[in-house]
Amino acid sequence: MYYLLKLFPEITIKSRSVRRQMTRCLVGNIRNVLRPLGDALQVQGGWDALKVRIPDEASSEWLRQLEEMLCRIPGIHEVQCVEEVPFVSFADTTERLLPVWRDVITGRTFRITVKRRGQHDFTSEDLERHLGRALLDAAPGSKVRLKAPDVDVRVDVVEGRLRLVRQRWPGLGGYPLGLQGQALALISGGYDSPVAAWKMMRRGIKTHFLFFELGGAGHEAAVREVSSHLWETYGRSHRVKFFAVPFEGVVAELQRSIPDGLIGVVLKRMMVRAASRIASRARIPMLVTGDAIAQVSSQSLTNLVLIDEASDVPILRPLIAEDKQSIIDTAREIGTAPFAEGMPEVCGAVSQRPNTQARHEKVAAAEMNFDFSVLDAAVEQAVLTRSDHLLESPPSNDAPLEVVTDLQGVASASNVSVIDIRPPAEREAAPLSLEQVECLEIPFFELQSRAATLPSDRRYLLYCDQGVMSRMQAMHLHDRGLKHFGVYRTR
């Protein structure tokens, strides 16, 4: 028994030289992916399909793991579990076929598909009729249906050899990874950006990851997890890079210098400026984002043009015409949806009244007030991690993060204060009224610089509307050794 790997159809229509190049690349990728399973596997190239030969003593669990790996390698159209023996006769073929398919087709519709190569004294239709009659007699309730059957039973006769396809699984399709160049995907951990990165990987592009940290180590850890999942599952044949850029200072400077309605589009411009610099240094020729037309205010056509102007390298948007539900469906199929569902949007990082049709001259004038040394510092502080080390983290002795939902329990303590970290516009729209404890107003974009000046003998509970930014800021302060900060949540 062995596994036959059918090539993605778009590979088979290439010129002979390109097809050979793609096949060689795919063979190398398969060997890299399967290396953790040991040296007993043999991967053989071919013109129409590739073969993976397995050891005789392979366990069922080992085979299941192998099958899952093969189905997730870009460039493979279909994975077939094949038994190959000498072709003897119709009767011998029937005897081998019945035990494999009898129970599978019972009560279902099926068809026999025979493909031959070489010279034989019978036609494919002759063998199909013989095998179909035998299966009908052996499987109660089964019926032959030539169009859209429940089960397609495949039999190949190649010269003097008989191939019985015992099982079939759809492959990932696409092109062999690494053959179409490299790209740097901006990834936030929501639904869109991981799907965009996956689409590029499936088309054979070696895809690196870039994350902009807006809310502490907790957010980065979650994004590392989804990036690791994408790499482990679909791109393990190539090691890639993960860049983490501390962007809290940039957001703070945006809040200080940019009018509220333009913050969203200017933030994206700053991100692609930073990303294009990092990509150029790493010799990566293009960026990838999860933008889809009109999904949020910064993704109007007008604003996307303004964002593109800030980048020195091309920006690819594989989701540009997708609707949100189709993106979510794809995220569920590729296994990134659970990460997105546990990762709410960071509050307070964008405009409260965003401009969907920003004008170039107004954006340019606003950016004249921006201190670009802050952006330069963020780029210089970017941290690079190799893809096979994404989930590694140093041991931590951090104290658990204090989360308070009822201030009655701490009201009697004279050393407790609540810090409202929302931007001024949010505070004015929905003031936080507290009678039990002292309430300070420090917007999140100033908190990291001011936290160390607050008395260390007091406990501070951070507050924001959704509870996301407050938790991330508190965790970031914990990472700096400031353990007297916690979170106040009203829901």
CSV table of C-alpha atoms in Angstrom, one decimal:
chain,number,residue,atom,x,y,z
A,1,MET,CA,0.0,0.0,0.0
A,2,TYR,CA,1.2,3.6,-0.7
A,3,TYR,CA,-0.3,7.1,-1.1
A,4,LEU,CA,-0.7,8.6,-4.6
A,5,LEU,CA,-0.7,12.4,-4.7
A,6,LYS,CA,-2.5,14.0,-7.6
A,7,LEU,CA,-1.1,17.3,-8.8
A,8,PHE,CA,-3.2,20.5,-8.7
A,9,PRO,CA,-4.8,20.8,-12.2
A,10,GLU,CA,-3.2,24.2,-12.8
A,11,ILE,CA,0.2,22.6,-12.5
A,12,THR,CA,-0.6,19.9,-15.1
A,13,ILE,CA,-1.3,22.6,-17.8
A,14,LYS,CA,2.0,24.3,-17.4
A,15,SER,CA,4.9,23.9,-19.9
A,16,ARG,CA,7.1,20.9,-19.4
A,17,SER,CA,9.9,22.9,-17.9
A,18,VAL,CA,7.6,24.7,-15.4
A,19,ARG,CA,5.8,21.5,-14.6
A,20,ARG,CA,9.1,19.8,-13.8
A,21,GLN,CA,10.2,22.7,-11.6
A,22,MET,CA,6.9,22.7,-9.7
A,23,THR,CA,7.0,19.0,-9.2
A,24,ARG,CA,10.6,19.1,-7.9
A,25,CYS,CA,9.7,21.8,-5.5
A,26,LEU,CA,6.6,19.9,-4.3
A,27,VAL,CA,8.6,16.7,-3.7
A,28,GLY,CA,11.1,18.7,-1.5
A,29,ASN,CA,8.2,20.4,0.4
A,30,ILE,CA,6.6,17.0,1.1
A,31,ARG,CA,9.9,15.6,2.4
A,32,ASN,CA,10.3,18.6,4.7
A,33,VAL,CA,6.8,18.4,6.1
A,34,LEU,CA,6.9,14.6,6.7
A,35,ARG,CA,10.4,14.6,8.3
A,36,PRO,CA,9.0,14.5,11.9
A,37,LEU,CA,7.4,11.1,11.0
A,38,GLY,CA,10.8,9.5,10.5
A,39,ASP,CA,13.1,8.3,7.7
A,40,ALA,CA,11.1,5.3,6.6
A,41,LEU,CA,8.9,7.3,4.3
A,42,GLN,CA,9.9,7.5,0.6
A,43,VAL,CA,8.7,10.3,-1.6
A,44,GLN,CA,9.0,9.7,-5.3
A,45,GLY,CA,8.4,12.2,-8.1
A,46,GLY,CA,6.4,11.5,-11.2
A,47,TRP,CA,4.8,13.3,-14.2
A,48,ASP,CA,1.1,12.9,-13.3
A,49,ALA,CA,1.3,12.1,-9.6
A,50,LEU,CA,3.7,11.6,-6.7
A,51,LYS,CA,4.1,8.5,-4.6
A,52,VAL,CA,4.6,8.3,-0.8
A,53,ARG,CA,5.7,4.8,0.2
A,54,ILE,CA,5.2,3.8,3.8
A,55,PRO,CA,6.7,1.1,6.1
A,56,ASP,CA,4.8,-2.1,6.5
A,57,GLU,CA,4.6,-1.8,10.3
A,58,ALA,CA,2.9,1.6,10.3
A,59,SER,CA,0.2,2.0,12.9
A,60,SER,CA,-3.3,3.3,12.2
A,61,GLU,CA,-2.6,6.5,14.3
A,62,TRP,CA,0.7,7.1,12.4
A,63,LEU,CA,-1.2,6.7,9.1
A,64,ARG,CA,-3.9,9.1,10.2
A,65,GLN,CA,-1.3,11.7,11.1
A,66,LEU,CA,0.4,11.2,7.7
A,67,GLU,CA,-2.9,11.6,5.8
A,68,GLU,CA,-3.7,14.8,7.6
A,69,MET,CA,-0.3,16.3,6.8
A,70,LEU,CA,-0.6,15.3,3.1
A,71,CYS,CA,-4.0,16.9,2.7
A,72,ARG,CA,-2.6,20.3,3.9
A,73,ILE,CA,0.4,20.6,1.7
A,74,PRO,CA,-0.1,23.3,-1.1
A,75,GLY,CA,0.1,21.9,-4.6
A,76,ILE,CA,-1.7,18.5,-3.9
A,77,HIS,CA,-5.1,18.2,-5.5
A,78,GLU,CA,-6.0,14.8,-4.1
A,79,VAL,CA,-4.6,12.1,-1.8
A,80,GLN,CA,-5.3,8.5,-2.6
A,81,CYS,CA,-4.6,5.4,-0.5
A,82,VAL,CA,-3.6,2.9,-3.2
A,83,GLU,CA,-3.1,-0.9,-3.3
A,84,GLU,CA,-1.1,-1.9,-6.3
A,85,VAL,CA,-0.7,-5.5,-7.5
A,86,PRO,CA,-0.2,-7.3,-10.8
A,87,PHE,CA,-3.4,-7.3,-13.0
A,88,VAL,CA,-4.5,-10.9,-13.5
A,89,SER,CA,-8.2,-10.9,-14.6
A,90,PHE,CA,-11.6,-9.4,-14.1
A,91,ALA,CA,-12.4,-12.1,-11.5
A,92,ASP,CA,-9.2,-11.4,-9.5
A,93,THR,CA,-10.0,-7.6,-9.6
A,94,THR,CA,-13.5,-8.3,-8.3
A,95,GLU,CA,-12.2,-10.4,-5.5
A,96,ARG,CA,-9.9,-7.6,-4.4
A,97,LEU,CA,-12.5,-4.9,-4.8
A,98,LEU,CA,-15.5,-6.3,-2.9
A,99,PRO,CA,-14.0,-6.4,0.6
A,100,VAL,CA,-12.9,-2.8,0.3
A,101,TRP,CA,-16.1,-1.2,-1.0
A,102,ARG,CA,-19.0,-3.6,-0.2
A,103,ASP,CA,-19.9,-2.0,3.1
A,104,VAL,CA,-19.2,1.5,1.9
A,105,ILE,CA,-21.7,1.5,-0.9
A,106,THR,CA,-24.5,-0.5,0.9
A,107,GLY,CA,-27.7,1.6,0.7
A,108,ARG,CA,-25.9,4.3,-1.4
A,109,THR,CA,-25.4,5.3,-5.0
A,110,PHE,CA,-22.1,4.6,-6.7
A,111,ARG,CA,-20.2,4.4,-9.9
A,112,ILE,CA,-17.2,2.6,-11.1
A,113,THR,CA,-14.5,4.7,-12.8
A,114,VAL,CA,-11.8,2.7,-14.6
A,115,LYS,CA,-8.8,4.4,-16.2
A,116,ARG,CA,-6.4,2.4,-18.4
A,117,ARG,CA,-2.9,3.1,-19.7
A,118,GLY,CA,-1.3,0.7,-22.2
A,119,GLN,CA,-2.5,-2.1,-24.5
A,120,HIS,CA,-5.2,-4.4,-23.2
A,121,ASP,CA,-7.7,-6.8,-24.8
A,122,PHE,CA,-10.7,-5.1,-23.1
A,123,THR,CA,-12.0,-1.6,-22.7
A,124,SER,CA,-12.5,0.5,-19.6
A,125,GLU,CA,-16.3,0.2,-20.0
A,126,ASP,CA,-16.0,-3.6,-20.1
A,127,LEU,CA,-14.3,-3.6,-16.7
A,128,GLU,CA,-16.7,-1.0,-15.3
A,129,ARG,CA,-19.7,-3.1,-16.2
A,130,HIS,CA,-18.3,-6.2,-14.7
A,131,LEU,CA,-17.3,-4.6,-11.4
A,132,GLY,CA,-20.5,-2.6,-11.2
A,133,ARG,CA,-22.6,-5.8,-11.5
A,134,ALA,CA,-20.5,-7.5,-8.9
A,135,LEU,CA,-20.9,-4.7,-6.4
A,136,LEU,CA,-24.6,-4.3,-7.0
A,137,ASP,CA,-25.1,-8.1,-6.3
A,138,ALA,CA,-22.9,-7.9,-3.1
A,139,ALA,CA,-24.2,-4.6,-1.6
A,140,PRO,CA,-27.9,-4.6,-0.6
A,141,GLY,CA,-29.7,-1.4,-1.4
A,142,SER,CA,-27.0,0.1,-3.6
A,143,LYS,CA,-27.7,1.7,-6.9
A,144,VAL,CA,-25.6,2.8,-9.9
A,145,ARG,CA,-25.6,6.6,-10.6
A,146,LEU,CA,-23.2,7.9,-13.2
A,147,LYS,CA,-23.7,11.6,-12.3
A,148,ALA,CA,-23.0,12.9,-8.8
A,149,PRO,CA,-23.0,9.5,-7.0
A,150,ASP,CA,-22.5,9.2,-3.3
A,151,VAL,CA,-19.4,7.1,-3.9
A,152,ASP,CA,-16.9,7.0,-6.8
A,153,VAL,CA,-15.0,3.7,-6.9
A,154,ARG,CA,-11.7,4.3,-8.7
A,155,VAL,CA,-9.7,1.5,-10.4
A,156,ASP,CA,-6.6,2.1,-12.5
A,157,VAL,CA,-5.0,-0.4,-14.8
A,158,VAL,CA,-1.5,0.8,-15.8
A,159,GLU,CA,0.2,-1.6,-18.2
A,160,GLY,CA,0.2,-4.8,-16.3
A,161,ARG,CA,-0.5,-3.3,-12.9
A,162,LEU,CA,-3.8,-2.9,-11.1
A,163,ARG,CA,-4.3,0.0,-8.8
A,164,LEU,CA,-7.2,-0.1,-6.4
A,165,VAL,CA,-7.9,3.2,-4.7
A,166,ARG,CA,-9.0,2.3,-1.2
A,167,GLN,CA,-9.7,5.8,0.1
A,168,ARG,CA,-9.6,9.4,-1.3
A,169,TRP,CA,-9.3,12.8,0.4
A,170,PRO,CA,-9.3,16.2,-1.2
A,171,GLY,CA,-6.0,18.0,-1.0
A,172,LEU,CA,-5.4,21.7,-0.4
A,173,GLY,CA,-4.7,22.5,-4.0
A,174,GLY,CA,-2.7,25.6,-5.1
A,175,TYR,CA,1.0,25.8,-5.9
A,176,PRO,CA,4.0,24.4,-4.1
A,177,LEU,CA,5.0,26.7,-1.3
A,178,GLY,CA,8.0,29.0,-1.9
A,179,LEU,CA,7.8,28.8,-5.7
A,180,GLN,CA,6.0,32.1,-6.2
A,181,GLY,CA,8.2,34.2,-4.0
A,182,GLN,CA,7.7,35.8,-0.5
A,183,ALA,CA,5.3,38.2,1.2
A,184,LEU,CA,4.9,39.8,4.6
A,185,ALA,CA,1.4,39.5,6.0
A,186,LEU,CA,0.1,42.0,8.5
A,187,ILE,CA,-1.7,39.9,11.0
A,188,SER,CA,-3.9,40.9,13.9
A,189,GLY,CA,-5.5,37.7,15.0
A,190,GLY,CA,-9.1,38.4,13.9
A,191,TYR,CA,-10.9,36.6,11.1
A,192,ASP,CA,-9.6,38.5,8.1
A,193,SER,CA,-5.8,38.6,8.2
A,194,PRO,CA,-5.2,34.9,8.9
A,195,VAL,CA,-7.4,34.0,6.0
A,196,ALA,CA,-5.6,36.4,3.8
A,197,ALA,CA,-2.2,34.9,4.8
A,198,TRP,CA,-3.6,31.4,4.2
A,199,LYS,CA,-4.8,32.3,0.7
A,200,MET,CA,-1.3,33.5,-0.2
A,201,MET,CA,0.3,30.4,1.3
A,202,ARG,CA,-2.0,28.2,-0.8
A,203,ARG,CA,-0.9,30.0,-4.0
A,204,GLY,CA,2.7,29.1,-3.3
A,205,ILE,CA,3.9,32.3,-1.6
A,206,LYS,CA,6.2,31.9,1.4
A,207,THR,CA,4.4,34.1,3.8
A,208,HIS,CA,6.0,35.8,6.9
A,209,PHE,CA,4.0,37.5,9.6
A,210,LEU,CA,4.0,41.0,11.1
A,211,PHE,CA,2.2,42.0,14.2
A,212,PHE,CA,1.6,45.5,15.6
A,213,GLU,CA,1.4,45.4,19.4
A,214,LEU,CA,-1.3,47.7,20.6
A,215,GLY,CA,-2.2,46.2,24.0
A,216,GLY,CA,0.4,44.2,25.8
A,217,ALA,CA,1.9,40.8,25.8
A,218,GLY,CA,-1.4,39.0,26.1
A,219,HIS,CA,-2.5,40.2,22.7
A,220,GLU,CA,0.9,39.3,21.1
A,221,ALA,CA,0.7,35.8,22.7
A,222,ALA,CA,-2.7,35.2,21.1
A,223,VAL,CA,-1.5,36.3,17.7
A,224,ARG,CA,1.6,34.1,18.0
A,225,GLU,CA,-0.7,31.2,18.5
A,226,VAL,CA,-2.7,31.8,15.3
A,227,SER,CA,0.4,32.4,13.3
A,228,SER,CA,2.0,29.2,14.6
A,229,HIS,CA,-1.2,27.3,13.7
A,230,LEU,CA,-1.0,28.6,10.1
A,231,TRP,CA,2.7,27.7,9.8
A,232,GLU,CA,2.4,24.3,11.5
A,233,THR,CA,-0.6,23.3,9.5
A,234,TYR,CA,-0.1,24.7,6.0
A,235,GLY,CA,3.5,26.0,5.7
A,236,ARG,CA,5.8,23.8,7.7
A,237,SER,CA,7.9,23.0,4.7
A,238,HIS,CA,9.6,26.5,5.0
A,239,ARG,CA,10.6,28.3,8.1
A,240,VAL,CA,9.3,31.9,8.1
A,241,LYS,CA,9.7,35.0,10.3
A,242,PHE,CA,7.4,36.6,12.8
A,243,PHE,CA,8.0,40.4,13.5
A,244,ALA,CA,6.4,42.1,16.5
A,245,VAL,CA,6.4,45.9,16.5
A,246,PRO,CA,5.6,47.8,19.6
A,247,PHE,CA,3.0,50.3,18.4
A,248,GLU,CA,1.5,51.8,21.6
A,249,GLY,CA,3.8,54.8,21.4
A,250,VAL,CA,2.6,55.4,17.8
A,251,VAL,CA,-1.0,55.3,18.8
A,252,ALA,CA,-0.3,57.7,21.7
A,253,GLU,CA,1.3,60.1,19.2
A,254,LEU,CA,-1.7,59.7,16.8
A,255,GLN,CA,-4.1,60.6,19.6
A,256,ARG,CA,-1.9,63.7,20.4
A,257,SER,CA,-1.4,65.0,16.9
A,258,ILE,CA,-4.0,63.7,14.5
A,259,PRO,CA,-7.7,64.9,14.3
A,260,ASP,CA,-10.1,62.2,15.5
A,261,GLY,CA,-11.8,61.6,12.2
A,262,LEU,CA,-8.4,60.8,10.5
A,263,ILE,CA,-6.8,58.6,13.1
A,264,GLY,CA,-8.0,55.3,11.6
A,265,VAL,CA,-6.6,55.9,8.1
A,266,VAL,CA,-3.4,57.5,9.4
A,267,LEU,CA,-2.9,54.6,11.8
A,268,LYS,CA,-3.1,52.2,8.8
A,269,ARG,CA,-0.6,54.5,6.9
A,270,MET,CA,1.8,54.3,9.8
A,271,MET,CA,1.5,50.5,9.8
A,272,VAL,CA,2.2,50.1,6.1
A,273,ARG,CA,5.1,52.6,6.4
A,274,ALA,CA,6.6,50.5,9.2
A,275,ALA,CA,5.8,47.2,7.4
A,276,SER,CA,7.4,48.3,4.1
A,277,ARG,CA,10.6,49.2,5.9
A,278,ILE,CA,10.8,45.9,7.7
A,279,ALA,CA,10.0,44.1,4.5
A,280,SER,CA,12.7,45.9,2.6
A,281,ARG,CA,15.3,45.1,5.2
A,282,ALA,CA,14.3,41.4,5.1
A,283,ARG,CA,14.3,41.4,1.3
A,284,ILE,CA,10.6,40.6,1.2
A,285,PRO,CA,9.1,42.3,-2.0
A,286,MET,CA,5.4,42.7,-1.0
A,287,LEU,CA,2.9,43.1,1.8
A,288,VAL,CA,-0.4,41.3,2.4
A,289,THR,CA,-3.4,42.6,4.3
A,290,GLY,CA,-6.8,41.3,5.2
A,291,ASP,CA,-8.6,44.4,3.8
A,292,ALA,CA,-12.0,43.9,2.2
A,293,ILE,CA,-13.9,46.8,0.5
A,294,ALA,CA,-16.1,48.8,2.9
A,295,GLN,CA,-15.8,46.4,5.8
A,296,VAL,CA,-14.6,49.1,8.1
A,297,SER,CA,-14.1,52.9,7.5
A,298,SER,CA,-10.4,52.6,6.6
A,299,GLN,CA,-11.3,50.1,3.9
A,300,SER,CA,-13.2,52.4,1.5
A,301,LEU,CA,-11.6,52.7,-1.9
A,302,THR,CA,-10.7,56.3,-1.2
A,303,ASN,CA,-8.9,55.4,2.1
A,304,LEU,CA,-7.2,52.3,0.6
A,305,VAL,CA,-5.7,54.5,-2.0
A,306,LEU,CA,-4.3,56.8,0.7
A,307,ILE,CA,-3.0,53.8,2.6
A,308,ASP,CA,-1.2,52.4,-0.5
A,309,GLU,CA,0.6,55.8,-1.0
A,310,ALA,CA,2.4,55.3,2.3
A,311,SER,CA,4.0,52.0,1.4
A,312,ASP,CA,7.3,51.6,-0.6
A,313,VAL,CA,6.3,48.1,-1.6
A,314,PRO,CA,3.2,46.7,-3.3
A,315,ILE,CA,0.3,45.7,-1.1
A,316,LEU,CA,-1.7,42.6,-2.0
A,317,ARG,CA,-5.3,42.1,-0.7
A,318,PRO,CA,-6.6,38.6,-1.4
A,319,LEU,CA,-9.9,39.3,0.4
A,320,ILE,CA,-10.7,42.6,-1.3
A,321,ALA,CA,-14.0,41.5,-2.8
A,322,GLU,CA,-15.0,38.9,-0.2
A,323,ASP,CA,-18.0,39.3,2.1
A,324,LYS,CA,-17.6,38.8,5.9
A,325,GLN,CA,-19.5,35.6,6.1
A,326,SER,CA,-17.4,33.9,3.5
A,327,ILE,CA,-14.3,35.0,5.3
A,328,ILE,CA,-15.6,33.6,8.6
A,329,ASP,CA,-16.6,30.3,6.8
A,330,THR,CA,-13.0,30.0,5.4
A,331,ALA,CA,-11.6,30.7,8.9
A,332,ARG,CA,-13.6,27.8,10.3
A,333,GLU,CA,-12.4,25.5,7.5
A,334,ILE,CA,-8.7,26.3,8.1
A,335,GLY,CA,-9.0,26.3,11.9
A,336,THR,CA,-8.3,30.0,12.7
A,337,ALA,CA,-11.9,30.9,13.7
A,338,PRO,CA,-11.4,29.8,17.4
A,339,PHE,CA,-8.5,32.2,17.8
A,340,ALA,CA,-10.5,35.1,16.3
A,341,GLU,CA,-13.5,34.3,18.5
A,342,GLY,CA,-11.4,34.7,21.6
A,343,MET,CA,-9.7,37.9,20.5
A,344,PRO,CA,-12.0,41.0,20.7
A,345,GLU,CA,-11.1,44.2,19.0
A,346,VAL,CA,-8.8,46.5,20.9
A,347,CYS,CA,-10.9,49.4,22.1
A,348,GLY,CA,-9.8,53.0,21.8
A,349,ALA,CA,-7.2,52.6,19.1
A,350,VAL,CA,-9.2,54.1,16.2
A,351,SER,CA,-11.3,57.2,15.5
A,352,GLN,CA,-14.7,57.6,17.3
A,353,ARG,CA,-16.0,59.4,14.2
A,354,PRO,CA,-14.0,58.0,11.3
A,355,ASN,CA,-13.9,59.7,7.9
A,356,THR,CA,-14.7,57.1,5.2
A,357,GLN,CA,-13.6,59.5,2.4
A,358,ALA,CA,-10.5,61.2,3.7
A,359,ARG,CA,-8.9,63.8,1.5
A,360,HIS,CA,-5.2,63.5,0.6
A,361,GLU,CA,-4.4,67.1,1.5
A,362,LYS,CA,-6.0,66.9,4.9
A,363,VAL,CA,-4.2,63.7,5.7
A,364,ALA,CA,-0.9,65.1,4.5
A,365,ALA,CA,-1.4,68.3,6.6
A,366,ALA,CA,-2.3,66.2,9.7
A,367,GLU,CA,0.8,64.1,9.4
A,368,MET,CA,2.9,67.3,9.4
A,369,ASN,CA,2.2,67.4,13.1
A,370,PHE,CA,3.2,63.8,13.7
A,371,ASP,CA,6.5,63.1,15.4
A,372,PHE,CA,8.0,60.5,13.0
A,373,SER,CA,10.8,59.7,15.4
A,374,VAL,CA,8.2,57.7,17.4
A,375,LEU,CA,7.6,55.6,14.3
A,376,ASP,CA,11.3,55.2,13.7
A,377,ALA,CA,11.8,54.0,17.3
A,378,ALA,CA,9.0,51.4,16.9
A,379,VAL,CA,10.6,50.0,13.8
A,380,GLU,CA,14.0,49.8,15.5
A,381,GLN,CA,12.4,48.0,18.4
A,382,ALA,CA,10.8,45.3,16.3
A,383,VAL,CA,11.5,41.8,17.6
A,384,LEU,CA,12.1,38.9,15.2
A,385,THR,CA,11.1,35.3,16.1
A,386,ARG,CA,11.5,32.3,13.9
A,387,SER,CA,8.3,30.3,13.1
A,388,ASP,CA,9.4,27.2,14.9
A,389,HIS,CA,9.9,29.2,18.2
A,390,LEU,CA,6.6,31.1,18.2
A,391,LEU,CA,5.1,29.3,21.1
A,392,GLU,CA,8.2,29.4,23.3
A,393,SER,CA,8.1,31.8,26.2
A,394,PRO,CA,10.4,32.3,29.2
A,395,PRO,CA,9.2,31.0,32.6
A,396,SER,CA,7.2,33.6,34.4
A,397,ASN,CA,6.6,34.2,38.1
A,398,ASP,CA,4.0,36.9,37.5
A,399,ALA,CA,1.4,37.4,40.1
A,400,PRO,CA,-2.2,36.7,38.9
A,401,LEU,CA,-3.9,39.7,37.4
A,402,GLU,CA,-6.5,41.2,39.8
A,403,VAL,CA,-9.9,41.6,38.2
A,404,VAL,CA,-12.6,43.5,40.2
A,405,THR,CA,-16.3,43.5,39.2
A,406,ASP,CA,-17.8,44.9,42.4
A,407,LEU,CA,-16.2,47.9,44.0
A,408,GLN,CA,-18.1,47.4,47.2
A,409,GLY,CA,-15.4,44.8,48.2
A,410,VAL,CA,-12.6,47.3,47.9
A,411,ALA,CA,-14.3,50.6,48.8
A,412,SER,CA,-13.2,50.4,52.4
A,413,ALA,CA,-9.6,50.2,51.3
A,414,SER,CA,-8.0,53.7,51.3
A,415,ASN,CA,-5.2,52.7,48.9
A,416,VAL,CA,-7.3,51.8,45.9
A,417,SER,CA,-7.9,54.0,42.8
A,418,VAL,CA,-9.7,53.4,39.5
A,419,ILE,CA,-8.0,54.7,36.3
A,420,ASP,CA,-10.3,55.4,33.4
A,421,ILE,CA,-8.0,54.7,30.4
A,422,ARG,CA,-10.5,55.6,27.7
A,423,PRO,CA,-9.7,58.4,25.2
A,424,PRO,CA,-11.2,61.8,26.2
A,425,ALA,CA,-13.9,61.5,23.5
A,426,GLU,CA,-15.2,58.2,25.0
A,427,ARG,CA,-15.1,59.6,28.6
A,428,GLU,CA,-17.1,62.6,27.6
A,429,ALA,CA,-19.7,60.5,25.8
A,430,ALA,CA,-20.2,58.1,28.7
A,431,PRO,CA,-18.7,59.5,31.9
A,432,LEU,CA,-17.7,57.0,34.6
A,433,SER,CA,-19.3,58.0,37.9
A,434,LEU,CA,-17.8,56.4,41.0
A,435,GLU,CA,-18.5,57.3,44.6
A,436,GLN,CA,-16.7,54.5,46.4
A,437,VAL,CA,-13.1,55.0,45.3
A,438,GLU,CA,-10.9,57.7,43.7
A,439,CYS,CA,-11.1,57.9,39.9
A,440,LEU,CA,-8.2,59.1,37.8
A,441,GLU,CA,-8.3,59.9,34.1
A,442,ILE,CA,-5.3,58.7,32.2
A,443,PRO,CA,-5.9,57.7,28.5
A,444,PHE,CA,-4.3,54.4,27.6
A,445,PHE,CA,-1.9,56.0,25.2
A,446,GLU,CA,-0.3,57.9,28.1
A,447,LEU,CA,-0.6,55.2,30.8
A,448,GLN,CA,2.7,53.3,30.0
A,449,SER,CA,4.7,56.5,30.3
A,450,ARG,CA,3.0,57.7,33.5
A,451,ALA,CA,2.5,54.5,35.4
A,452,ALA,CA,5.9,54.4,36.9
A,453,THR,CA,5.3,57.9,38.4
A,454,LEU,CA,2.3,56.7,40.4
A,455,PRO,CA,2.8,55.7,44.0
A,456,SER,CA,3.7,52.0,44.3
A,457,ASP,CA,2.0,51.7,47.7
A,458,ARG,CA,-1.5,52.0,46.0
A,459,ARG,CA,-3.5,49.5,44.0
A,460,TYR,CA,-4.8,50.8,40.6
A,461,LEU,CA,-7.7,49.2,38.7
A,462,LEU,CA,-7.8,50.1,35.0
A,463,TYR,CA,-11.2,50.6,33.3
A,464,CYS,CA,-12.4,50.7,29.6
A,465,ASP,CA,-15.8,50.0,28.1
A,466,GLN,CA,-15.1,46.5,26.8
A,467,GLY,CA,-12.5,45.4,29.3
A,468,VAL,CA,-10.1,44.4,26.6
A,469,MET,CA,-7.7,47.4,26.5
A,470,SER,CA,-7.7,47.6,30.3
A,471,ARG,CA,-6.6,44.0,30.6
A,472,MET,CA,-4.0,44.3,28.0
A,473,GLN,CA,-2.6,47.4,29.5
A,474,ALA,CA,-2.5,45.8,33.0
A,475,MET,CA,-0.7,42.8,31.6
A,476,HIS,CA,1.8,45.0,29.9
A,477,LEU,CA,2.5,46.8,33.1
A,478,HIS,CA,2.9,43.4,34.9
A,479,ASP,CA,5.5,42.5,32.3
A,480,ARG,CA,7.4,45.7,33.3
A,481,GLY,CA,7.3,44.6,37.0
A,482,LEU,CA,4.4,46.9,38.0
A,483,LYS,CA,2.3,44.3,39.8
A,484,HIS,CA,0.0,46.8,41.6
A,485,PHE,CA,-2.2,47.3,38.6
A,486,GLY,CA,-5.4,45.4,38.0
A,487,VAL,CA,-8.6,45.6,36.1
A,488,TYR,CA,-12.1,47.0,37.0
A,489,ARG,CA,-14.9,45.6,34.9
A,490,THR,CA,-18.6,46.5,35.0
A,491,ARG,CA,-19.7,43.5,32.9
